[in-house]
Short mmCIF file of C-alpha atoms in Angstrom, two decimals:
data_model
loop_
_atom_site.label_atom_id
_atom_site.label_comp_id
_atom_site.label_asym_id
_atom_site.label_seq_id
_atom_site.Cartn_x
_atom_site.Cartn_y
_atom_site.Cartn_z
CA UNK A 207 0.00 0.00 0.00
CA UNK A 208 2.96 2.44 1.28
CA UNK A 209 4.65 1.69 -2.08
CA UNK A 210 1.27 2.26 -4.44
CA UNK A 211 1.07 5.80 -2.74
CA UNK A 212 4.90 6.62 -3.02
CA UNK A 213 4.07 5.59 -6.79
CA UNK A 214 1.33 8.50 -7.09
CA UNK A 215 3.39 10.95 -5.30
CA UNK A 216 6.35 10.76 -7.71
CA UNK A 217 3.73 10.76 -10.80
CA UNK A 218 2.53 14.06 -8.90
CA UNK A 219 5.82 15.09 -8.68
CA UNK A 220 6.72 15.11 -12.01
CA UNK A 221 3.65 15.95 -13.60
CA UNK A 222 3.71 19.32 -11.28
CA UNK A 223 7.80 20.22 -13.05
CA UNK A 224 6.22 19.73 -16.03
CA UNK A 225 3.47 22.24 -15.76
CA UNK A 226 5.89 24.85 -14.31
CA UNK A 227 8.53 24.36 -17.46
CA UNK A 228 5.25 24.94 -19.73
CA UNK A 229 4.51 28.23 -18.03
CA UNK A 230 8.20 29.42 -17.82
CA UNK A 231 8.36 28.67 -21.89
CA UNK A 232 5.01 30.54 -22.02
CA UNK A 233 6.68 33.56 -20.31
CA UNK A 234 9.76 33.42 -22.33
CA UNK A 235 8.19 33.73 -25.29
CA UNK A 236 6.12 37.13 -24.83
CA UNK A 237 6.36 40.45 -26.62
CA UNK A 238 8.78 41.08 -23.57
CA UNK A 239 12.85 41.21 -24.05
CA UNK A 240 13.81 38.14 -21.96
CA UNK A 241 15.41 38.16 -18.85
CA UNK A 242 15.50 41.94 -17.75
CA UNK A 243 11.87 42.70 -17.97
CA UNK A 244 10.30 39.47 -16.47
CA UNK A 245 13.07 39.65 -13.89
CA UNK A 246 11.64 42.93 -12.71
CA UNK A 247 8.12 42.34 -13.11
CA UNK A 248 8.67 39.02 -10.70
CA UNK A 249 10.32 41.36 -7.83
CA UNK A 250 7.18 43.98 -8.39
CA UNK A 251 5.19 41.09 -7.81
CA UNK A 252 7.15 39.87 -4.68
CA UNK A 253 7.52 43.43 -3.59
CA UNK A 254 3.83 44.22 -3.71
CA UNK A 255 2.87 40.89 -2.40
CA UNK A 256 5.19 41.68 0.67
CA UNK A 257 3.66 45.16 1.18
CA UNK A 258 0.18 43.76 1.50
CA UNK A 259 1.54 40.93 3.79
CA UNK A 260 3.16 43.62 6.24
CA UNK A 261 1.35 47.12 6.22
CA UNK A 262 3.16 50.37 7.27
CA UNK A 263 3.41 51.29 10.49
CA UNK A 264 1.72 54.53 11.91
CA UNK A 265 4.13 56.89 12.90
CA UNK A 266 4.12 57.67 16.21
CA UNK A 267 3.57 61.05 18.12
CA UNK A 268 4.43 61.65 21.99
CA UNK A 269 2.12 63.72 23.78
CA UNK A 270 3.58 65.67 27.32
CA UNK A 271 1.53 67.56 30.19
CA UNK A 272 2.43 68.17 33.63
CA UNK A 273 -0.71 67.10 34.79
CA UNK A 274 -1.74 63.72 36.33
CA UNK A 275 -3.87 60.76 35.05
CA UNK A 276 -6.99 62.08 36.89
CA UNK A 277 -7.10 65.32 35.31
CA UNK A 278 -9.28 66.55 32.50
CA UNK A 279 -6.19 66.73 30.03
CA UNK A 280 -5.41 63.29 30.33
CA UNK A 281 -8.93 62.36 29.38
CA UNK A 282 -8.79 64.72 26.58
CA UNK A 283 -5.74 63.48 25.83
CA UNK A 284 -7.01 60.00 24.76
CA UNK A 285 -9.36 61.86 23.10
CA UNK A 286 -6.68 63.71 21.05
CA UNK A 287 -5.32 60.15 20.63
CA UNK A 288 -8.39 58.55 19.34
CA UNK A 289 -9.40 61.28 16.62
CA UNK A 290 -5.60 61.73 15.25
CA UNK A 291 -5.68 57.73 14.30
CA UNK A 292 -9.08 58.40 13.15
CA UNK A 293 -8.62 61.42 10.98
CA UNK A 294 -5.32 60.60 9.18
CA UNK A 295 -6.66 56.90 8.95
CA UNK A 296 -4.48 54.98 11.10
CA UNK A 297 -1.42 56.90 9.52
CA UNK A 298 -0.20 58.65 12.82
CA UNK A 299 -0.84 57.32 16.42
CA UNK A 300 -0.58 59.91 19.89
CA UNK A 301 0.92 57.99 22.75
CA UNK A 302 0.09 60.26 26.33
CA UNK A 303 2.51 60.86 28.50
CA UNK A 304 1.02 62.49 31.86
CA UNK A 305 3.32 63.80 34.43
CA UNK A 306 5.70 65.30 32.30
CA UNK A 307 6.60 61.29 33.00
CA UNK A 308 9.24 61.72 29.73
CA UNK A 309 11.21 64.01 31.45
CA UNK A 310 11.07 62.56 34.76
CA UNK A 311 8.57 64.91 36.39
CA UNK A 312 10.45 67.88 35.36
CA UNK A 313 7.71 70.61 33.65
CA UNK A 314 10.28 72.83 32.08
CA UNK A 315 12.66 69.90 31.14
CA UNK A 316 9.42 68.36 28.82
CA UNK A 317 9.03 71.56 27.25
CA UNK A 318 12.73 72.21 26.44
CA UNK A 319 11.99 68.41 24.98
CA UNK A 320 9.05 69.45 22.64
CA UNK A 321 11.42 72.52 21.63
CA UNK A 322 14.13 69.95 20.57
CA UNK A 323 11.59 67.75 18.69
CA UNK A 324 12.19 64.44 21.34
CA UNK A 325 8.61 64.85 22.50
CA UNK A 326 6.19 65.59 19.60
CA UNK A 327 3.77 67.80 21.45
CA UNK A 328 2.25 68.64 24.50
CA UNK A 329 -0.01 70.92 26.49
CA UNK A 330 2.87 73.66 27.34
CA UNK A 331 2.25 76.33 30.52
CA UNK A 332 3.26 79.73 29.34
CA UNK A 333 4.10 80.48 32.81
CA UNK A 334 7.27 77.86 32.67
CA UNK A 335 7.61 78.20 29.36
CA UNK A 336 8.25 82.36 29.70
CA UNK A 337 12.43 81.07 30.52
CA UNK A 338 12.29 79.57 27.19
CA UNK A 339 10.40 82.81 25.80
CA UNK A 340 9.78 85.91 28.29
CA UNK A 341 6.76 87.17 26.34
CA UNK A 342 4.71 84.07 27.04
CA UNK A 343 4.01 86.06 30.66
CA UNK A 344 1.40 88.18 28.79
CA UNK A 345 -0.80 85.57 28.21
CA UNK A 346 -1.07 84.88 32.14
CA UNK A 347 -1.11 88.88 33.20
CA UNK A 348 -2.54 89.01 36.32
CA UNK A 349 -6.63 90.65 36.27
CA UNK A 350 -5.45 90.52 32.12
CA UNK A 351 -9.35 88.57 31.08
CA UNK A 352 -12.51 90.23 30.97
CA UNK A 353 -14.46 87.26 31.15
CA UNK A 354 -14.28 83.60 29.77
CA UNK A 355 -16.63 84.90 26.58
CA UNK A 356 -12.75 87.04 25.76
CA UNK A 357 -10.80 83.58 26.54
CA UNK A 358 -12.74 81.57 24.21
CA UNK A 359 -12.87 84.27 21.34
CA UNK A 360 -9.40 84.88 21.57
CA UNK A 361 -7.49 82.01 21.85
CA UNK A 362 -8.57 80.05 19.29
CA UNK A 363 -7.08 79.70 15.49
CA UNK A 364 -6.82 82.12 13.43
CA UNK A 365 -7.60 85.29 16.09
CA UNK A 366 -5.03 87.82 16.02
CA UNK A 367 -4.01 86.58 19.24
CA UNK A 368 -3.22 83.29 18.10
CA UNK A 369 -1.27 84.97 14.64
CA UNK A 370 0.94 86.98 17.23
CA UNK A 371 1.63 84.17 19.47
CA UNK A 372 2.52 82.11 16.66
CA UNK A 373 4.80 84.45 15.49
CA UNK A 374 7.04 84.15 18.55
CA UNK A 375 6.48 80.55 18.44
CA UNK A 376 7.84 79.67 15.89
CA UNK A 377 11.17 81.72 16.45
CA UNK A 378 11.81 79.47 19.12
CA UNK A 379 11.04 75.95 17.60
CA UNK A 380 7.17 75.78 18.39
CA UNK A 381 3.90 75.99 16.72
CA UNK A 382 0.90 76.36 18.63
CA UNK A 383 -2.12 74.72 17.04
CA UNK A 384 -5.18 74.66 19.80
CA UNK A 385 -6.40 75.88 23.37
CA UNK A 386 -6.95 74.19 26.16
CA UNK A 387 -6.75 75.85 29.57
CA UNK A 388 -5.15 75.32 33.21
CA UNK A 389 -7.87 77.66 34.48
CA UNK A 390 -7.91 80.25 37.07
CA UNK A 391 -5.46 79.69 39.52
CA UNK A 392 -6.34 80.28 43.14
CA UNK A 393 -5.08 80.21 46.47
CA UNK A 394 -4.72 77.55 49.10
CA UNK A 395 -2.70 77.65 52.62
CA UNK A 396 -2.50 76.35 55.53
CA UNK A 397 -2.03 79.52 58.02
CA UNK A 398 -5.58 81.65 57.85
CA UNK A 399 -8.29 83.06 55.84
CA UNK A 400 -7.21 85.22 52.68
CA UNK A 401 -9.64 88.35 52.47
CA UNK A 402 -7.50 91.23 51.65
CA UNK A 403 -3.54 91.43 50.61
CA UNK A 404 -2.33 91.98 53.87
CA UNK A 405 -3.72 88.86 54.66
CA UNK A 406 -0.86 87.43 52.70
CA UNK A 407 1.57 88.61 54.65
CA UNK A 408 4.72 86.46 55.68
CA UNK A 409 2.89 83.31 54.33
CA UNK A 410 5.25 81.14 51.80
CA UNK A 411 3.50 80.72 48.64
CA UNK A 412 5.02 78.09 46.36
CA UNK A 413 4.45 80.41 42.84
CA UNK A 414 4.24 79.26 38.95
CA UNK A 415 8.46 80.11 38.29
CA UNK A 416 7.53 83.74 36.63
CA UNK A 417 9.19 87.21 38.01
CA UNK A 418 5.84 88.81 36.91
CA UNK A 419 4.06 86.64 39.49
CA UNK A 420 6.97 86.90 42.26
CA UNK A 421 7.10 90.53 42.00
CA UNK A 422 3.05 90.89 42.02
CA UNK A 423 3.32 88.51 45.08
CA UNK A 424 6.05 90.43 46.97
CA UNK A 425 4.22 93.93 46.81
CA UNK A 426 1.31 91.95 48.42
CA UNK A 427 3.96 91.17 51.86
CA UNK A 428 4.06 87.33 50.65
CA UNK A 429 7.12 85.04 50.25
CA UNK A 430 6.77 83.63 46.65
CA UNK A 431 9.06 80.61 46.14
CA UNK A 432 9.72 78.69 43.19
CA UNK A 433 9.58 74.83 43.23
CA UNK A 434 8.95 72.11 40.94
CA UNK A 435 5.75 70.76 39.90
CA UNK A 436 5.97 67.15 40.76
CA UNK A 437 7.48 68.15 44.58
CA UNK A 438 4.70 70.84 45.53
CA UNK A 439 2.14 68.43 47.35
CA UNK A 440 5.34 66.94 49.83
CA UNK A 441 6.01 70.33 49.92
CA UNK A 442 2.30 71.43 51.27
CA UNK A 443 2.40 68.55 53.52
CA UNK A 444 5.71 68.72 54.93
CA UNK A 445 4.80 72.55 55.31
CA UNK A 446 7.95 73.00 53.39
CA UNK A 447 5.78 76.43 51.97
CA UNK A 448 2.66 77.23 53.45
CA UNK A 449 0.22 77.41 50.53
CA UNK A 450 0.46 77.60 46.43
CA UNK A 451 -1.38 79.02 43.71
CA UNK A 452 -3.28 76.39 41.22
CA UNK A 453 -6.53 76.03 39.33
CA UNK A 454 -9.35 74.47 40.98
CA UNK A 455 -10.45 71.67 38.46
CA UNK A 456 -7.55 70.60 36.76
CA UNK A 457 -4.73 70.93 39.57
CA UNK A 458 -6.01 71.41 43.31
CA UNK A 459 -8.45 68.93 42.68
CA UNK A 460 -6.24 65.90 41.01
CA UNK A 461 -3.84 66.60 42.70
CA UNK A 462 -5.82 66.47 46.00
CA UNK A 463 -3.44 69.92 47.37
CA UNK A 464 -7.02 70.36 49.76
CA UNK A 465 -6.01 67.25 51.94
CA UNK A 466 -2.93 69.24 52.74
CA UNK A 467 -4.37 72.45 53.16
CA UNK A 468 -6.96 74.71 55.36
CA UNK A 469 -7.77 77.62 53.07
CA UNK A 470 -9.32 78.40 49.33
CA UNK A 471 -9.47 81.60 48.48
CA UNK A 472 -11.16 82.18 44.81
CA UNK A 473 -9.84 85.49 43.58
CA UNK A 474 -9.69 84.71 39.30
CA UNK A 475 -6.49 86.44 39.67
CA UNK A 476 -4.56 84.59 36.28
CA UNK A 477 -6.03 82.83 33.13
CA UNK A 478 -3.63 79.80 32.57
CA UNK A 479 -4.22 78.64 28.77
CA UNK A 480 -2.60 75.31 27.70
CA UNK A 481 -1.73 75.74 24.00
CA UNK A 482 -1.54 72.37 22.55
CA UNK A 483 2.12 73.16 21.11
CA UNK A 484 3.85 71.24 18.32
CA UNK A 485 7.42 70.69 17.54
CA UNK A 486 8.03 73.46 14.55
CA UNK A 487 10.23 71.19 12.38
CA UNK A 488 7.85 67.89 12.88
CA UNK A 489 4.80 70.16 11.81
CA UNK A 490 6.16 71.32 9.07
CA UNK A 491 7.36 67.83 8.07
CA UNK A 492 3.79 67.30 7.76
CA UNK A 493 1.51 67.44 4.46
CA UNK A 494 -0.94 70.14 4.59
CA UNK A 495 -3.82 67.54 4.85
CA UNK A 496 -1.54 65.46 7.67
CA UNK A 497 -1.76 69.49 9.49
CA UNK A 498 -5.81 69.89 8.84
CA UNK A 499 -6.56 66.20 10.08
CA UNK A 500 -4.03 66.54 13.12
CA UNK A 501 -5.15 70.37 14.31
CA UNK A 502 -9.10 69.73 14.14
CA UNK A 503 -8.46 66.61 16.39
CA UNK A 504 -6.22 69.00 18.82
CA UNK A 505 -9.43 71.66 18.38
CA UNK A 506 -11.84 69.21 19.55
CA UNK A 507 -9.69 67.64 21.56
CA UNK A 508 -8.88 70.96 23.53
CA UNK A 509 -12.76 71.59 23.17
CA UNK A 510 -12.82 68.72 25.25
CA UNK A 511 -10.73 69.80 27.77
CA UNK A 512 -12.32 72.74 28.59
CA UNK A 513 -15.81 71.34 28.77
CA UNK A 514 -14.60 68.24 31.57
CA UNK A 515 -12.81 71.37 33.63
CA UNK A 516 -15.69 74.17 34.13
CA UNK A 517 -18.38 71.53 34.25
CA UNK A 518 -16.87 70.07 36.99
CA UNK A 519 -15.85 73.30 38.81
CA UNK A 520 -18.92 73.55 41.16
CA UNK A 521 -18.55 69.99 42.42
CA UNK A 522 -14.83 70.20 42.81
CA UNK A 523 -15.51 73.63 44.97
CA UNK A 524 -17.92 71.16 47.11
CA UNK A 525 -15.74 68.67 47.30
CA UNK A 526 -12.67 70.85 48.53
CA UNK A 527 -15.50 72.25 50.86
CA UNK A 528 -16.76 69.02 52.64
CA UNK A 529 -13.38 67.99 52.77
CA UNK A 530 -13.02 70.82 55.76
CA UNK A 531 -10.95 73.59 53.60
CA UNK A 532 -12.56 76.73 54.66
CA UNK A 533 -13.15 78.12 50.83
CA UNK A 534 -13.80 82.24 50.59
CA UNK A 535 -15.00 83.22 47.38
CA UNK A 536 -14.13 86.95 47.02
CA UNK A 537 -16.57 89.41 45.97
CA UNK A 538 -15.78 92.23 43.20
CA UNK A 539 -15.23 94.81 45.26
CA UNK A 540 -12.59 92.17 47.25
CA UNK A 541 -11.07 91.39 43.89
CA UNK A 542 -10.35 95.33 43.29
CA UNK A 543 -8.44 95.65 46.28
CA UNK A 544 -5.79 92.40 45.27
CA UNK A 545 -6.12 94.56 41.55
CA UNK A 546 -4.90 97.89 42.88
CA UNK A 547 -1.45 96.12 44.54
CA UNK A 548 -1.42 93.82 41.24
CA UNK A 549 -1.89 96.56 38.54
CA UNK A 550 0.59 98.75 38.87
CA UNK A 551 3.42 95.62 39.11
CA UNK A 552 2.26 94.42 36.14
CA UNK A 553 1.78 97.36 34.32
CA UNK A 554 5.54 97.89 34.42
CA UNK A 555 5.90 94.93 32.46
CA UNK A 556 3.79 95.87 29.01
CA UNK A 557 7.08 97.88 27.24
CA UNK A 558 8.86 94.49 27.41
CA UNK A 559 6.40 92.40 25.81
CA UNK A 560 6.02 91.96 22.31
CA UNK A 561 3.67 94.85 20.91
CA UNK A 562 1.95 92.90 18.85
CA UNK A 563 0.69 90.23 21.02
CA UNK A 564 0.00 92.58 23.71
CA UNK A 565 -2.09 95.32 21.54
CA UNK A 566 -4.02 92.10 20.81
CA UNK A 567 -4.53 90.72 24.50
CA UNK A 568 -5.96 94.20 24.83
CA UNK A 569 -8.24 94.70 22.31
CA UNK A 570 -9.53 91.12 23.13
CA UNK A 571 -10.34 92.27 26.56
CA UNK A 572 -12.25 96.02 25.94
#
């Protein structure tokens, strides 16, 4: 029996060489020269056969923020993510990095990063970023924004705001191409109630690394001190410094600063936008339809941002409440008296920012 089916292989055998000499004559005798032209039509063939066997890989693009895992730009930040796959089909995939985790914690070390081109983009604070570029302090001028109806119509693409900022951008390796926001950043401590600006008096504030800010904290009697993001809460609770200066919703909140601290004050004293800032040189790499698909998922994106942060604003203000932090909301005639000591600091700043961006920042605020 083995030797009947050994007998029907071989017949196989050579029945299958004979078929594949009749189609290599076949081929040989085409219209086409021999040799060269078959040769190369056989590695198209292989080429194209491997290409559909192995498809290209998206190329991937690192995303940076300060900010932790339970804050609203890490949820828009898969969101960012998810529509950047979906709007350049598959071609280019976000990877999130919270923390400023690729620089090991350090804020101002992942923006030098994005600068450099080893992180793609990120969700850049001006108010670190102003030792890279100075005039980035005039988008976080203290009592600067009218209201958030200004915010939103001004920082945005293709404002005059955003064609100024852009400008100075891009002469140092950056291209901003959305908005989200850090918020209004108010006061915590753990030493008394903050009413009035002598109630700031002696208290050690742990302040966003700015010389604007220090100086408009000084002239109030406090002790401004500059420390790094990622330390601040060991800080709080070691009563290294007695209180800091942080939005509500995407900072004091996450980070859970009220556990460590008596006193809120709400005083809307600085706007803190995020841009959504792209390495200059990777942008540019891009096609322009790579740019539309990438910058209306970092719109919505940033869209989304916005909308998880104020909608959760009253409950976070609860929370922080029933956690036992004494919270004063000032009124506007409070406000005016931290304005007059503010005002006149920050007004000696104007000649050194850029006149473009800050003619803008005012007319967006009239």
């Amino acid at each position: 029996m083995e030797v009947f089916i050994m007998g029907l292989r071989k017949q196989f055998i050579a029945l299958s060489a004979v078929l594949s000499l009749a189609v290599g004559l076949s081929g040989c005798g085409s219209l086409q020269s021999p040799g060269t032209a078959n040769t190369s039509a056989a590695q198209s063939g292989s080429e194209t056969a491997a290409e559909s066997a192995e498809p290209s890989k998206a190329q991937v693009l690192t995303l940076t923020f300060a900010l932790s895992e339970n804050s609203a730009h890490y949820e828009a930040g898969k969101k960012f993510a998810e529509l950047v796959n979906q709007y350049t089909d598959g071609a280019y995939e976000v990877e999130v990095y919270p923390n400023s985790s690729l620089a090991s914690g350090n804020q101002l070390g992942a923006i030098e990063m994005v600068q450099k081109g080893t992180i793609s983009c990120g969700w850049l604070s001006p108010l670190v970023q102003c030792s890279i570029e100075p005039n980035l302090n005039a988008l976080c001028i203290p009592f600067l924004w009218k209201d958030t109806d200004a915010i939103d119509a001004a920082l945005r693409p293709g404002t005059d705001v955003d064609a100024a900022l852009n400008k100075i951008l891009k002469e140092k390796g950056y291209i901003a191409v959305a908005y989200a926001e850090n918020g209004y950043r108010e006061l915590t401590n753990s030493k008394r109630e903050i009413k009035t600006p002598e109630d700031m008096k002696g208290i050690k504030f742990r302040a966003i690394g700015s010389t604007m800010i220090f100086d408009v904290f000084k002239a109030m009697g406090a002790n401004p001190m500059d420390l790094n993001f990622s330390e601040l809460f060991t800080a709080l609770q070691q009563k290294t410094v007695d209180g800091q200066e942080n939005p509500i919703s995407t900072v004091i909140v996450p980070q859970k600063y009220y556990e460590v601290q008596d006193y809120m004050t709400i005083w809307n004293y600085v706007y803190e936008p995020h841009p959504l800032m792209f390495n200059l040189e990777l942008w540019e790499s891009f096609s322009p339809e790579t740019q539309q698909a990438i910058q209306k998922a970092a719109i919505e994106a940033c869209d989304y941002q916005k909308k998880l942060s104020r909608d959760a604003l009253a409950e976070n203000v609860e929370l922080i409440k029933q956690s036992g932090t004494t919270v004063t909301e000032l009124t506007p005639e409070e406000i005016q008296a931290f304005k007059d000591v503010a005002v006149p600091v920050v007004e000696g700043y104007y000649a050194d920012f850029n006149p473009e961006l800050m003619g803008a920042l005012q007319a967006a605020n009239q």
